[in-house]
Tab-separated table of C-alpha atoms and ligand atoms in Angstrom:
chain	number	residue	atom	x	y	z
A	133	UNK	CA	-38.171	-16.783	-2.521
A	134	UNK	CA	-36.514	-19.684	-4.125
A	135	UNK	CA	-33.580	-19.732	-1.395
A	136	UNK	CA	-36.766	-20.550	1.393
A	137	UNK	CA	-38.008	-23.026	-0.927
A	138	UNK	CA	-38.042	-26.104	1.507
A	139	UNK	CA	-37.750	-28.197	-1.590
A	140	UNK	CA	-34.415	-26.145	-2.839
A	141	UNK	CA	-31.644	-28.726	-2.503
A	142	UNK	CA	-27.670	-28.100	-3.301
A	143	UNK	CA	-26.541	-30.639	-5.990
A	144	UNK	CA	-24.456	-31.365	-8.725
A	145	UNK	CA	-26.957	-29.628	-11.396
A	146	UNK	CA	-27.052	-26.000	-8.471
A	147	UNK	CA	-25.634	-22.923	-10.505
A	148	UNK	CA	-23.640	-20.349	-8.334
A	149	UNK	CA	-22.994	-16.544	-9.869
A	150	UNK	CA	-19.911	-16.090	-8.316
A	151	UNK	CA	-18.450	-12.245	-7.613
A	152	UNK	CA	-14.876	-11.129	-6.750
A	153	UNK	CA	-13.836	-7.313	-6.008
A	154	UNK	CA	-12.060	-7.710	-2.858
A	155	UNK	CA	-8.543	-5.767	-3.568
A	156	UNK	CA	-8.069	-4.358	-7.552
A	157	UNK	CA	-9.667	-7.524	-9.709
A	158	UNK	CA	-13.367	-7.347	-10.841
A	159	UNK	CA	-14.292	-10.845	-11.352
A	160	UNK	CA	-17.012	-12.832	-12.215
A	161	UNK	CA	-18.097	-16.578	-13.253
A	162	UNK	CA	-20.726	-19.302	-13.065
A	163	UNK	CA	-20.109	-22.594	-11.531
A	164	UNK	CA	-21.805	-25.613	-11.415
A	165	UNK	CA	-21.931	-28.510	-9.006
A	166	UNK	CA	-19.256	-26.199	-6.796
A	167	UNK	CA	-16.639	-27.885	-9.068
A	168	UNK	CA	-17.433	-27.384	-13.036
A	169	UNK	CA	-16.182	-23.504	-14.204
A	170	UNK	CA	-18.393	-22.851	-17.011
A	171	UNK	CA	-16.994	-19.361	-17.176
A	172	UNK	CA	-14.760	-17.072	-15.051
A	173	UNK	CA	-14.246	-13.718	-16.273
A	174	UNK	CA	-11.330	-11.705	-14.863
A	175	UNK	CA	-10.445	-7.765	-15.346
A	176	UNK	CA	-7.716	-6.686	-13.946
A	177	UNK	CA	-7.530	-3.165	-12.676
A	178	UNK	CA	-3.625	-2.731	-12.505
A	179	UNK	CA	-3.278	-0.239	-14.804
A	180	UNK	CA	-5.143	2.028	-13.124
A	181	UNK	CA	-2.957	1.404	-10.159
A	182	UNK	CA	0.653	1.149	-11.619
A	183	UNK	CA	1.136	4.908	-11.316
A	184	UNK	CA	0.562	4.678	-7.680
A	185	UNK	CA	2.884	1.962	-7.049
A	186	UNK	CA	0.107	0.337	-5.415
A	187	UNK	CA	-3.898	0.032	-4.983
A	188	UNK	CA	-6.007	2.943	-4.143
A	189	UNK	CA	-9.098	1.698	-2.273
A	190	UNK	CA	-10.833	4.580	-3.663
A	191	UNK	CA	-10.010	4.451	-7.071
A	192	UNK	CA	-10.612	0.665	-7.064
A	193	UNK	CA	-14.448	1.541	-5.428
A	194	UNK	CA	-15.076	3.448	-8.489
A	195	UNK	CA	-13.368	0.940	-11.196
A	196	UNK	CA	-15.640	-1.909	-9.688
A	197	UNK	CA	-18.812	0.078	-10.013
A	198	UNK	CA	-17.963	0.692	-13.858
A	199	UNK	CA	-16.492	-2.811	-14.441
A	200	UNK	CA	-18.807	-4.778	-12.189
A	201	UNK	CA	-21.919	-5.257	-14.338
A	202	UNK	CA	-19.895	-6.054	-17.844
A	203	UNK	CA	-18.256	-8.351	-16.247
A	204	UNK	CA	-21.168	-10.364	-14.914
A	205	UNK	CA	-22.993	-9.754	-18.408
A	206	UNK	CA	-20.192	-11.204	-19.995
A	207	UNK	CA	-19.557	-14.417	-17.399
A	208	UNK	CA	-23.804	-15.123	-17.994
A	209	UNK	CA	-22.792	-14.923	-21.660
A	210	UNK	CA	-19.682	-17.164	-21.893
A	211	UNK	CA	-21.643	-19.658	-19.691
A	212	UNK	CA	-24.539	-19.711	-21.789
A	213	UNK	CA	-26.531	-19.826	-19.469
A	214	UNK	CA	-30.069	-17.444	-18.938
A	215	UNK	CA	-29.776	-15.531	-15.517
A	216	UNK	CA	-33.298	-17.976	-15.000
A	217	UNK	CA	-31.069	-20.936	-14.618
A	218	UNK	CA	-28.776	-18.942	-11.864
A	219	UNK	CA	-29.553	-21.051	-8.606
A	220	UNK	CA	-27.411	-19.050	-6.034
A	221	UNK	CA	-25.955	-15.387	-5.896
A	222	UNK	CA	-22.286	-15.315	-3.927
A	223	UNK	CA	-19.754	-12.782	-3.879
A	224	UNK	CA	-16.506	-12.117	-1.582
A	225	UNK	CA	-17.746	-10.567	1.681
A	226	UNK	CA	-14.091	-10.625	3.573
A	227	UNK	CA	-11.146	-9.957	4.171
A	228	UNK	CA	-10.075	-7.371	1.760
A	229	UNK	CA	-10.999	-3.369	1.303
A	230	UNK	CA	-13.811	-2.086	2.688
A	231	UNK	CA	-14.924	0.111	-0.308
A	232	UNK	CA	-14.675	-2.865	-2.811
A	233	UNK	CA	-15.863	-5.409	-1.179
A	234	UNK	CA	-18.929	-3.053	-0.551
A	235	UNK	CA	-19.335	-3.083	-4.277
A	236	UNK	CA	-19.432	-6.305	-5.098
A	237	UNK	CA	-21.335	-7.483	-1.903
A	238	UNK	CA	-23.883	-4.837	-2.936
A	239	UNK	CA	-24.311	-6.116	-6.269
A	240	UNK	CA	-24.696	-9.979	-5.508
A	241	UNK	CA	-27.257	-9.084	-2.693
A	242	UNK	CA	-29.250	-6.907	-5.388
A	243	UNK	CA	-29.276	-10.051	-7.980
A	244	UNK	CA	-29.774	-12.610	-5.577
A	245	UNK	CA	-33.125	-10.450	-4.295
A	246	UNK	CA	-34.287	-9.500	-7.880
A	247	UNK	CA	-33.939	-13.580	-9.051
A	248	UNK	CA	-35.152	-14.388	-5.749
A	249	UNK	CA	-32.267	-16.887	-5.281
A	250	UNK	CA	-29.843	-17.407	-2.024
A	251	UNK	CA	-27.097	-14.932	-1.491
A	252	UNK	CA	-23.625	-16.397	-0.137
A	253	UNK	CA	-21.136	-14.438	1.245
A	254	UNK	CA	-17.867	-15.996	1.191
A	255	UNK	CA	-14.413	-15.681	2.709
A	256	UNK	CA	-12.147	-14.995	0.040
A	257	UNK	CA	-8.946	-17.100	2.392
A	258	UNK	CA	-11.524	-19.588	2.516
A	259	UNK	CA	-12.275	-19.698	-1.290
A	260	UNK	CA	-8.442	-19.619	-1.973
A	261	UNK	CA	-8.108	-23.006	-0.445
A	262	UNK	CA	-10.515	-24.386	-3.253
A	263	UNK	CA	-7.950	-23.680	-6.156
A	264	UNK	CA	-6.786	-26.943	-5.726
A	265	UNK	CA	-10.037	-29.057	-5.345
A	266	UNK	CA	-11.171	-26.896	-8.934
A	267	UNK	CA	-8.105	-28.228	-10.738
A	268	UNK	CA	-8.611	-32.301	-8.955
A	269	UNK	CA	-12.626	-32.858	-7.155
A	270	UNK	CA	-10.780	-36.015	-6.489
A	271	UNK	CA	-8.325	-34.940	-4.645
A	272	UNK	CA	-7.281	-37.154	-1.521
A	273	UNK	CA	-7.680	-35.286	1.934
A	274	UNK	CA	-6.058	-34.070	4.016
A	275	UNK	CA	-4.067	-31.980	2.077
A	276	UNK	CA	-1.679	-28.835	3.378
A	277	UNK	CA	-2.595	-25.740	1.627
A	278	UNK	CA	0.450	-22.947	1.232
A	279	UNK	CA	-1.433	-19.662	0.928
A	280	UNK	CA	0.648	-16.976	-0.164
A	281	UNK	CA	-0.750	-13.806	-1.179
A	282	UNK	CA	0.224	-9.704	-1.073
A	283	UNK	CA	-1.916	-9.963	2.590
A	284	UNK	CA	-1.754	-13.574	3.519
A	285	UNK	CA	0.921	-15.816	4.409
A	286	UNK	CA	-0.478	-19.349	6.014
A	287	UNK	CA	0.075	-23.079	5.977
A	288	UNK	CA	-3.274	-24.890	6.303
A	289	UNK	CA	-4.375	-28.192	6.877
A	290	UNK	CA	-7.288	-29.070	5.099
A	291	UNK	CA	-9.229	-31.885	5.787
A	292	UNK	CA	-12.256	-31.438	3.449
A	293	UNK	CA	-14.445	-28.666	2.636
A	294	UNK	CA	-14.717	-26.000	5.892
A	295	UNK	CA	-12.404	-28.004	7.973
A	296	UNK	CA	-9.031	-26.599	8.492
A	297	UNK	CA	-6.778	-26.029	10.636
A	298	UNK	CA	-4.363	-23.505	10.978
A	299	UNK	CA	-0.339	-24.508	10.786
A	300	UNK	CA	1.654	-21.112	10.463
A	301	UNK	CA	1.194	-17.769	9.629
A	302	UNK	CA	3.216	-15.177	8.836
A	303	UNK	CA	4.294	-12.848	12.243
A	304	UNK	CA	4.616	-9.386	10.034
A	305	UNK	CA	4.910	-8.903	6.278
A	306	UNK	CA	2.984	-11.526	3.669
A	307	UNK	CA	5.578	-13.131	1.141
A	308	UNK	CA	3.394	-10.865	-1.287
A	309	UNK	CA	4.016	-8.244	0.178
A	310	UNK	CA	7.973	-8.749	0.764
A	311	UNK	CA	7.606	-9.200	-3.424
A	312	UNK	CA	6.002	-5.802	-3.836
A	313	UNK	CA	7.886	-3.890	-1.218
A	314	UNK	CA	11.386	-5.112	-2.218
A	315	UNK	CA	10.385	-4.379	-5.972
A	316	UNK	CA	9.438	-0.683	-5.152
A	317	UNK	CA	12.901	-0.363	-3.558
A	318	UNK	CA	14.285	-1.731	-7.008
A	319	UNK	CA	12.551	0.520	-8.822
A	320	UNK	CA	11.105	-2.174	-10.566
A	321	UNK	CA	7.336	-0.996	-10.506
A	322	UNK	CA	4.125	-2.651	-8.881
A	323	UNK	CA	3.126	-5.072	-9.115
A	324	UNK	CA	6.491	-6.177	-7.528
A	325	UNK	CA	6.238	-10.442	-7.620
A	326	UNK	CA	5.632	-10.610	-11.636
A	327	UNK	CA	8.812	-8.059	-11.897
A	328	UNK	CA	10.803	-9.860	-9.788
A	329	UNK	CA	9.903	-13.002	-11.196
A	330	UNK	CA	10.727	-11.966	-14.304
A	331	UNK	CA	14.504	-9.928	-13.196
A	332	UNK	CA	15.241	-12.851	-11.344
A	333	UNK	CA	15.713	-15.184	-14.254
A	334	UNK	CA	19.130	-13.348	-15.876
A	335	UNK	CA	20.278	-13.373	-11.690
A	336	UNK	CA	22.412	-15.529	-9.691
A	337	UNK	CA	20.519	-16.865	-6.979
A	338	UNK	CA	23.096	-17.617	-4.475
A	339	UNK	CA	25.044	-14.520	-5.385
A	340	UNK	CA	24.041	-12.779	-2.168
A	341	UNK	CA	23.087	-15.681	0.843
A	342	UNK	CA	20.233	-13.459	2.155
A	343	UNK	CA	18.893	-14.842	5.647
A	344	UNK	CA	16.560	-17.556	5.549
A	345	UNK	CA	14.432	-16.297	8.609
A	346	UNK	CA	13.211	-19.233	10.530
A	347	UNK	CA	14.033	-21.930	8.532
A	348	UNK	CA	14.462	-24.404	11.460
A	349	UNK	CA	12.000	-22.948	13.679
A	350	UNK	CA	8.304	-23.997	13.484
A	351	UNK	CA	5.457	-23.053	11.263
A	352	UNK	CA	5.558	-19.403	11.325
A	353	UNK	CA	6.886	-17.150	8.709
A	354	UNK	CA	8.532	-14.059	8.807
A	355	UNK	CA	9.851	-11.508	6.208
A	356	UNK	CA	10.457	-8.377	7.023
A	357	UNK	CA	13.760	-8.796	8.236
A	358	UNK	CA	14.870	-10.160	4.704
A	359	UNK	CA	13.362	-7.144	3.245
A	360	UNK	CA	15.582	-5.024	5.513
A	361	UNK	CA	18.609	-6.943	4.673
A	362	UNK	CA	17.918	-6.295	0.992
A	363	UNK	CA	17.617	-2.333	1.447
A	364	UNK	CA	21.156	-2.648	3.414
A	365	UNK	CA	22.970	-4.867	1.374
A	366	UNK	CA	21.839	-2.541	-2.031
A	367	UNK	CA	22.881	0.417	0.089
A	368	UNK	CA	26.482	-0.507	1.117
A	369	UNK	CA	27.011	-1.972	-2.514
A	370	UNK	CA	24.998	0.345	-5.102
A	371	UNK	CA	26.878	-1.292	-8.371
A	372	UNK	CA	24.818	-4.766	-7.396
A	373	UNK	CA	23.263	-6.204	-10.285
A	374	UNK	CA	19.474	-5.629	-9.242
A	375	UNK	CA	19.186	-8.801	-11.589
A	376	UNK	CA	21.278	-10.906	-8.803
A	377	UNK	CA	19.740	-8.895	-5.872
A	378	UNK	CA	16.216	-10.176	-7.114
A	379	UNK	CA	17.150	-13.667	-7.785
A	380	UNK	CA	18.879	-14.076	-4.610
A	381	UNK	CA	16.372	-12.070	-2.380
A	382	UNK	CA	13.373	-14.604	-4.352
A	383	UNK	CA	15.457	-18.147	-3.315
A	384	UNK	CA	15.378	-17.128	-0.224
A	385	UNK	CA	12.039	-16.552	0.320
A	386	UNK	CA	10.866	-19.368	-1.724
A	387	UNK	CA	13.482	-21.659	0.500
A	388	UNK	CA	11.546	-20.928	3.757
A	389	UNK	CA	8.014	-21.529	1.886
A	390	UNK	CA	9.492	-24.976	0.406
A	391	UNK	CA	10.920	-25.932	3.578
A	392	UNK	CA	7.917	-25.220	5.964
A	393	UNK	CA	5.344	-26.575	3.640
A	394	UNK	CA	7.274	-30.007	3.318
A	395	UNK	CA	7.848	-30.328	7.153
A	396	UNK	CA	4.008	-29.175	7.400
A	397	UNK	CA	2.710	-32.000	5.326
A	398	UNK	CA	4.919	-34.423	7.225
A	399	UNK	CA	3.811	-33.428	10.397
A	400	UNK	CA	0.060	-33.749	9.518
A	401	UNK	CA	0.569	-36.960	7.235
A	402	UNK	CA	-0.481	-35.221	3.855
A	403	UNK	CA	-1.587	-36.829	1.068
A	404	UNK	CA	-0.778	-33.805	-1.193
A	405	UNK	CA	0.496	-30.270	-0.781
A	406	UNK	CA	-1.091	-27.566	-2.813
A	407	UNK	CA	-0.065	-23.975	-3.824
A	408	UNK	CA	-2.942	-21.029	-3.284
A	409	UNK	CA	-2.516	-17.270	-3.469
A	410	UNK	CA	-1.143	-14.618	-6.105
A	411	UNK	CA	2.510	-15.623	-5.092
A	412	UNK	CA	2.068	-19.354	-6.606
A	413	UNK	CA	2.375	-17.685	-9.651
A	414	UNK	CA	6.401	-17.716	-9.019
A	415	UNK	CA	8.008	-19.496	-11.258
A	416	UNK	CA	10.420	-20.647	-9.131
A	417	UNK	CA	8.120	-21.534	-6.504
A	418	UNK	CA	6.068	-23.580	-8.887
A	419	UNK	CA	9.218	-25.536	-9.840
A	420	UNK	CA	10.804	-25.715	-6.505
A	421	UNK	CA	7.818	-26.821	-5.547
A	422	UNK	CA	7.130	-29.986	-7.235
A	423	UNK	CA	10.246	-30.732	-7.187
A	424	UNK	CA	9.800	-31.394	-3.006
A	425	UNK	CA	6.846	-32.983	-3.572
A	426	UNK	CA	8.734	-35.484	-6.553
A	427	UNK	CA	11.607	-36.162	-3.528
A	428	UNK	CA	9.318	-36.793	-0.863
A	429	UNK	CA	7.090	-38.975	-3.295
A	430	UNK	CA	3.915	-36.617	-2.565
A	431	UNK	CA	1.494	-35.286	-5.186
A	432	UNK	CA	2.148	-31.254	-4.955
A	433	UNK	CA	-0.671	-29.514	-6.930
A	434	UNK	CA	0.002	-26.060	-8.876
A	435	UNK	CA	-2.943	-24.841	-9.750
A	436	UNK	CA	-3.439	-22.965	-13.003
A	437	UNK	CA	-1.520	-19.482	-12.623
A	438	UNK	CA	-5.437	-17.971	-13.673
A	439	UNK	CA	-6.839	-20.243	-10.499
A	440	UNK	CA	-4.083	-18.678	-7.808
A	441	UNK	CA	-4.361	-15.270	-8.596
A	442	UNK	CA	-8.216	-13.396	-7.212
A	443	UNK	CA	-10.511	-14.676	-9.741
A	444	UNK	CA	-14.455	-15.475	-9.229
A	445	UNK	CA	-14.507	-19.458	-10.078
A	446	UNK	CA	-12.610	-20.171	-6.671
A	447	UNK	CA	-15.462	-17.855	-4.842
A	448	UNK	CA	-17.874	-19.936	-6.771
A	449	UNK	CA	-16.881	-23.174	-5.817
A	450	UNK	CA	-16.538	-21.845	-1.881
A	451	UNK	CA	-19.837	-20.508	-2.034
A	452	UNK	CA	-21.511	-23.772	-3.387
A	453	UNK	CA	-20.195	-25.975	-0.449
A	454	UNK	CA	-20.813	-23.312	1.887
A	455	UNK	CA	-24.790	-23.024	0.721
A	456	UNK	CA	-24.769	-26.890	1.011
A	457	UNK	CA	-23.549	-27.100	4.589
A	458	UNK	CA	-24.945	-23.661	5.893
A	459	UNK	CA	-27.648	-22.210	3.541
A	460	UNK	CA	-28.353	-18.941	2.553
A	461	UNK	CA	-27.197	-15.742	4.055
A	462	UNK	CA	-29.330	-13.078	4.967
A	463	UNK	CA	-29.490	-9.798	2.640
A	464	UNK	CA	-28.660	-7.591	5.254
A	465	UNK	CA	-25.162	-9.419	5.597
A	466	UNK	CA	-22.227	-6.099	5.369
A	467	UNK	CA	-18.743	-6.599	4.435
A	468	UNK	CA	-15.991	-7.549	6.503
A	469	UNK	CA	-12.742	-6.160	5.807
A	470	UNK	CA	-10.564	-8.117	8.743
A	471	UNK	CA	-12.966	-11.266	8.115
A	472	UNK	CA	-10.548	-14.499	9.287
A	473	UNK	CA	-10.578	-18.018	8.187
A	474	UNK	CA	-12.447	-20.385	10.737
A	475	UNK	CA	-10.626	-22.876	11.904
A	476	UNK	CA	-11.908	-26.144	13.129
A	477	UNK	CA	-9.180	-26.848	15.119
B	784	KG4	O1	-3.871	-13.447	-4.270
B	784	KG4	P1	-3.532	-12.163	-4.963
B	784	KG4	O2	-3.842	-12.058	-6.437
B	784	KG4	O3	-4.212	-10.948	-4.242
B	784	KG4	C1	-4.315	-10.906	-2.853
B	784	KG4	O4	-5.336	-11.450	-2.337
B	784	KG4	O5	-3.361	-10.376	-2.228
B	784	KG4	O6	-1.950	-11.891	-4.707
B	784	KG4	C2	-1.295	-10.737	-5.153
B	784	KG4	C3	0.167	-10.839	-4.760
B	784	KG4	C4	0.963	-9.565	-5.010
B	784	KG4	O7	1.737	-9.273	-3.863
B	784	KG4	C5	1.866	-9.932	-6.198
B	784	KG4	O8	3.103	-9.237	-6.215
B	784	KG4	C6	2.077	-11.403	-5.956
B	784	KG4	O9	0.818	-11.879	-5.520
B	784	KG4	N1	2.486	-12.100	-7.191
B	784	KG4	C7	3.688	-12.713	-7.336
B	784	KG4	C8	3.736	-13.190	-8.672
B	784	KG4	N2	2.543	-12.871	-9.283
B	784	KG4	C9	1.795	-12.217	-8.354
B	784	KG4	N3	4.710	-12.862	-6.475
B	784	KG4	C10	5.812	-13.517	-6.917
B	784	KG4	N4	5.933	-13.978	-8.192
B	784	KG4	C11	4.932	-13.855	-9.088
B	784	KG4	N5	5.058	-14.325	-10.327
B	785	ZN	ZN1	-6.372	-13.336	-3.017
């Protein structure tokens, strides 16, 4: 097997198949060098969710298994590049749904044996963190990484590929998940963020001072109390303009993310702060958002809106740092649904 080749060495010229199906995206791409995207394909299964008002695990088993192999066809294809010249297999192998992950996981280990190539299982927190080294190699370390996503909500320090170090955390609901939950309640459909996003622009922000939770108060995060306050404040006043009730119920959570990211990076000395996760998508985020970084006169990077939602180039780039530190994994290697992000420190 190539992968027990002594002689196999990770460089700049080492080809990664990269695999996503964690949650409800099938994605797949080939990347080079852990840093050059010569493709990333990207199929998005939430129409078959949208009636649900959320994912079904089992529903999004069976779309993977249909989608998967297309979607790796087509990545090969737009890559241009024979499955010969594939040097390493990876694919998400935590945290995320058992039944997808199983699918995907499956797959890589299947094409990894049959090319007789490494297999890579990587940590799909992990691989969010590399959104911003995708957009900038270059970029100066260490940096604070604000990961928000519908499961994740965590302030990072990273230091350089696999070291980090964990700031804050969310202590119940993601800022994801406050999006899609407070959306339902709207009425405005799943998934919630892009609706609310979108609502939020014909609002008035400040026309209902939701609570900031924590502002002043460490690293940790906390939102379901501000989701509560939104299902009270629409109850006692039903003739709100949803419009104002999303635009004031997105400042404030995008106040407490601004705020604790800024104090992070000045606690840790950052050279940058950089925006990971499906919720970086915000649009006020984004711009809130470099606007902190413009005041305190550090770089803040926004990834492309394709690099922060789940996509297969950041599991790519993960997985070629990961086989350069670590090696291969073995093919018996499962899935792990509550998989966490190690820490160094
Ligand atoms: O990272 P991601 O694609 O999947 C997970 O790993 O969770 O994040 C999905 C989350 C959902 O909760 C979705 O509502 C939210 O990201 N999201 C947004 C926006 N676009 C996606 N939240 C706020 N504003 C957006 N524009
Ligand atoms: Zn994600």
């Amino acid at each position: 097997m190539r992968g027990l080749n002594p002689d196999f060495r990770v460089n700049e010229s080492t080809v990664v198949l990269a695999i996503e199906t964690s949650c409800d995206e099938t994605a797949a791409a080939v990347v080079m060098g852990g840093t050059e995207v010569l493709s990333n394909v990207v199929s998005s299964q939430i129409d078959l969710h949208a009636a649900f008002g959320g994912v079904v695990p089992e529903i999004a088993s069976r779309a993977h298994v249909e989608l998967l192999n297309p979607i790796v066809a087509r990545a090969l294809t737009e890559a241009n590049v024979d499955p010969s010249r594939i040097d390493a297999v990876a694919a998400t192998y935590g945290p995320g749904l058992i039944g997808p992950l199983l699918v995907g996981v499956s797959a890589a280990k299947a094409l990894a044996f049959a090319w007789e190539v490494p297999f890579i299982g990587v940590n799909h927190l992990e691989a969010h963190l590399y959104a911003g080294l995708l957009d900038d190699p270059s970029l100066p370390m260490p940096v604070v990484v604000l990961l928000v996503s519908g499961g994740h909500t965590m302030l990072i320090e990273m230091r350089g590929p696999g070291e980090y170090r964990l700031i804050g955390q969310t202590i119940d609901d993601a800022a994801g998940e406050a999006f899609d939950k407070v959306a339902r309640f709207l009425g405005l459909g799943y998934p919630g963020g892009p609706a609310i996003d979108r609502l939020a622009r014909e609002g008035d922000p400040t026309a209902i001072d939701f609570p900031r939770a924590m502002l002043h108060d460490g690293f940790d995060f906390s939102f379901s109390g501000l989701k509560t306050s939104v299902m009270n404040h629409v109850r006692k006043n039903p003739s709100v303009a949803t419009a104002d009730v999303a635009a004031s119920f997105q400042a404030a959570v995008v106040d407490v993310l601004v705020a604790k990211t800024r104090r992070a990076a000045d606690h840790v000395g950052a050279q940058a702060m950089v925006l990971g996760g499906g919720v970086a998508a915000n649009s006020l985020l984004r711009e809130r958002f470099a606007a902190a970084g413009e005041v305190d006169g550090r770089r803040a990077l926004l990834p492309s809106r394709e690099m922060c939602t789940d996509n297969a180039a950041m599991i790519g780039a993960a997985a070629w740092y990961r086989l350069r530190s670590d090696g291969a994994m073995p093919l018996d290697t499962g899935a792990f649904p509550n998989l966490r992000l190690t820490v160094t420190s």
